[in-house]
GROMACS .gro file of C-alpha atoms in nm:
model
   99
    1THR     CA    1  -3.388   2.674  -8.028
    2ILE     CA    2  -3.301   2.350  -8.201
    3ASP     CA    3  -2.951   2.228  -8.279
    4GLY     CA    4  -2.955   1.881  -8.428
    5ASN     CA    5  -3.088   1.637  -8.169
    6LYS     CA    6  -3.074   1.897  -7.889
    7ALA     CA    7  -3.308   2.185  -7.811
    8SER     CA    8  -3.367   2.451  -7.546
    9ILE     CA    9  -3.707   2.584  -7.455
   10PRO     CA   10  -3.792   2.851  -7.198
   11VAL     CA   11  -4.093   2.782  -6.977
   12ASP     CA   12  -4.251   3.017  -6.723
   13TYR     CA   13  -4.456   2.855  -6.448
   14LYS     CA   14  -4.706   3.089  -6.284
   15THR     CA   15  -4.699   2.948  -5.934
   16ILE     CA   16  -4.991   3.015  -5.699
   17GLY     CA   17  -4.850   2.805  -5.418
   18SER     CA   18  -4.761   2.459  -5.307
   19THR     CA   19  -4.926   2.190  -5.102
   20ASP     CA   20  -4.816   1.862  -4.956
   21SER     CA   21  -5.183   1.767  -4.895
   22PHE     CA   22  -5.144   1.876  -4.533
   23GLU     CA   23  -5.118   2.250  -4.584
   24PHE     CA   24  -5.106   2.511  -4.858
   25SER     CA   25  -4.835   2.775  -4.881
   26GLU     CA   26  -4.834   3.077  -5.108
   27PRO     CA   27  -4.511   3.143  -5.296
   28SER     CA   28  -4.272   3.426  -5.236
   29PRO     CA   29  -4.376   3.755  -5.402
   30LYS     CA   30  -4.233   3.621  -5.729
   31TRP     CA   31  -4.521   3.450  -5.913
   32ILE     CA   32  -4.333   3.343  -6.224
   33ASN     CA   33  -4.067   3.075  -6.205
   34PRO     CA   34  -3.866   3.060  -6.528
   35TYR     CA   35  -3.694   2.742  -6.639
   36THR     CA   36  -3.498   2.667  -6.950
   37TYR     CA   37  -3.543   2.304  -7.036
   38GLU     CA   38  -3.279   2.122  -7.236
   39LEU     CA   39  -3.429   1.857  -7.460
   40ILE     CA   40  -3.272   1.567  -7.642
   41LYS     CA   41  -3.426   1.378  -7.934
   42LYS     CA   42  -3.405   1.000  -7.902
   43ASP     CA   43  -3.569   0.765  -8.150
   44GLY     CA   44  -3.762   1.057  -8.298
   45ILE     CA   45  -3.909   1.167  -7.962
   46TRP     CA   46  -3.813   1.483  -7.773
   47LYS     CA   47  -3.743   1.423  -7.404
   48ILE     CA   48  -3.638   1.653  -7.121
   49ASP     CA   49  -3.269   1.608  -7.049
   50SER     CA   50  -3.245   1.875  -6.777
   51PRO     CA   51  -3.318   2.033  -6.537
   52ILE     CA   52  -3.503   1.790  -6.318
   53SER     CA   53  -3.775   1.997  -6.150
   54ALA     CA   54  -4.052   1.934  -5.903
   55PRO     CA   55  -4.388   1.844  -6.055
   56HIS     CA   56  -4.614   2.135  -6.141
   57VAL     CA   57  -4.987   2.070  -6.123
   58HIS     CA   58  -5.254   2.305  -6.251
   59TRP     CA   59  -5.467   2.436  -5.964
   60LYS     CA   60  -5.786   2.288  -6.112
   61THR     CA   61  -5.623   1.944  -6.132
   62ALA     CA   62  -5.511   1.973  -5.768
   63ILE     CA   63  -5.869   2.044  -5.659
   64VAL     CA   64  -6.008   1.755  -5.865
   65TYR     CA   65  -5.754   1.529  -5.694
   66LEU     CA   66  -5.821   1.658  -5.340
   67LYS     CA   67  -6.204   1.666  -5.344
   68PRO     CA   68  -6.265   1.288  -5.333
   69HIS     CA   69  -6.033   1.260  -5.033
   70ILE     CA   70  -6.268   1.478  -4.829
   71LYS     CA   71  -6.519   1.191  -4.821
   72ASP     CA   72  -6.256   0.916  -4.793
   73GLU     CA   73  -6.054   1.072  -4.513
   74HIS     CA   74  -6.304   1.199  -4.256
   75SER     CA   75  -6.035   1.288  -4.002
   76ARG     CA   76  -5.876   1.530  -4.251
   77SER     CA   77  -6.187   1.657  -4.429
   78GLN     CA   78  -6.173   2.006  -4.274
   79GLN     CA   79  -5.803   2.032  -4.348
   80LEU     CA   80  -5.857   1.930  -4.711
   81GLU     CA   81  -6.144   2.177  -4.751
   82LEU     CA   82  -5.916   2.451  -4.617
   83ILE     CA   83  -5.646   2.358  -4.869
   84ILE     CA   84  -5.899   2.369  -5.153
   85ASN     CA   85  -6.027   2.710  -5.039
   86ASN     CA   86  -5.670   2.842  -5.015
   87ILE     CA   87  -5.595   2.718  -5.367
   88LEU     CA   88  -5.909   2.891  -5.498
   89ARG     CA   89  -5.817   3.219  -5.324
   90ALA     CA   90  -5.461   3.203  -5.458
   91SER     CA   91  -5.582   3.140  -5.814
   92GLU     CA   92  -5.816   3.439  -5.788
   93LYS     CA   93  -5.527   3.651  -5.657
   94LEU     CA   94  -5.308   3.546  -5.953
   95ASN     CA   95  -5.587   3.626  -6.199
   96LYS     CA   96  -5.620   3.976  -6.052
   97THR     CA   97  -5.245   4.041  -6.085
   98GLN     CA   98  -5.254   3.938  -6.452
   99LYS     CA   99  -5.524   4.193  -6.544
   0.00000   0.00000   0.00000
């Protein structure tokens, strides 16, 4: 909804898990995290006014980011491979629940 220079927009994040690049954790049984973002228009550009939320990264982007670190960080290569495999399994699990 838009009201002058303010707007609200609902967004549902389908969360497959979280990682801090040391381990991967699946979310609680609730896959969808709804947010209602409040926007404000400044100088003709819409910007998020609230809420401030943690970054959300698509699972494919996370894997693209993590893969090069396997070669660069030999001491953590097995750990990173495990994280990538857990992300892949979680994405497959989400896809199955959506069908």
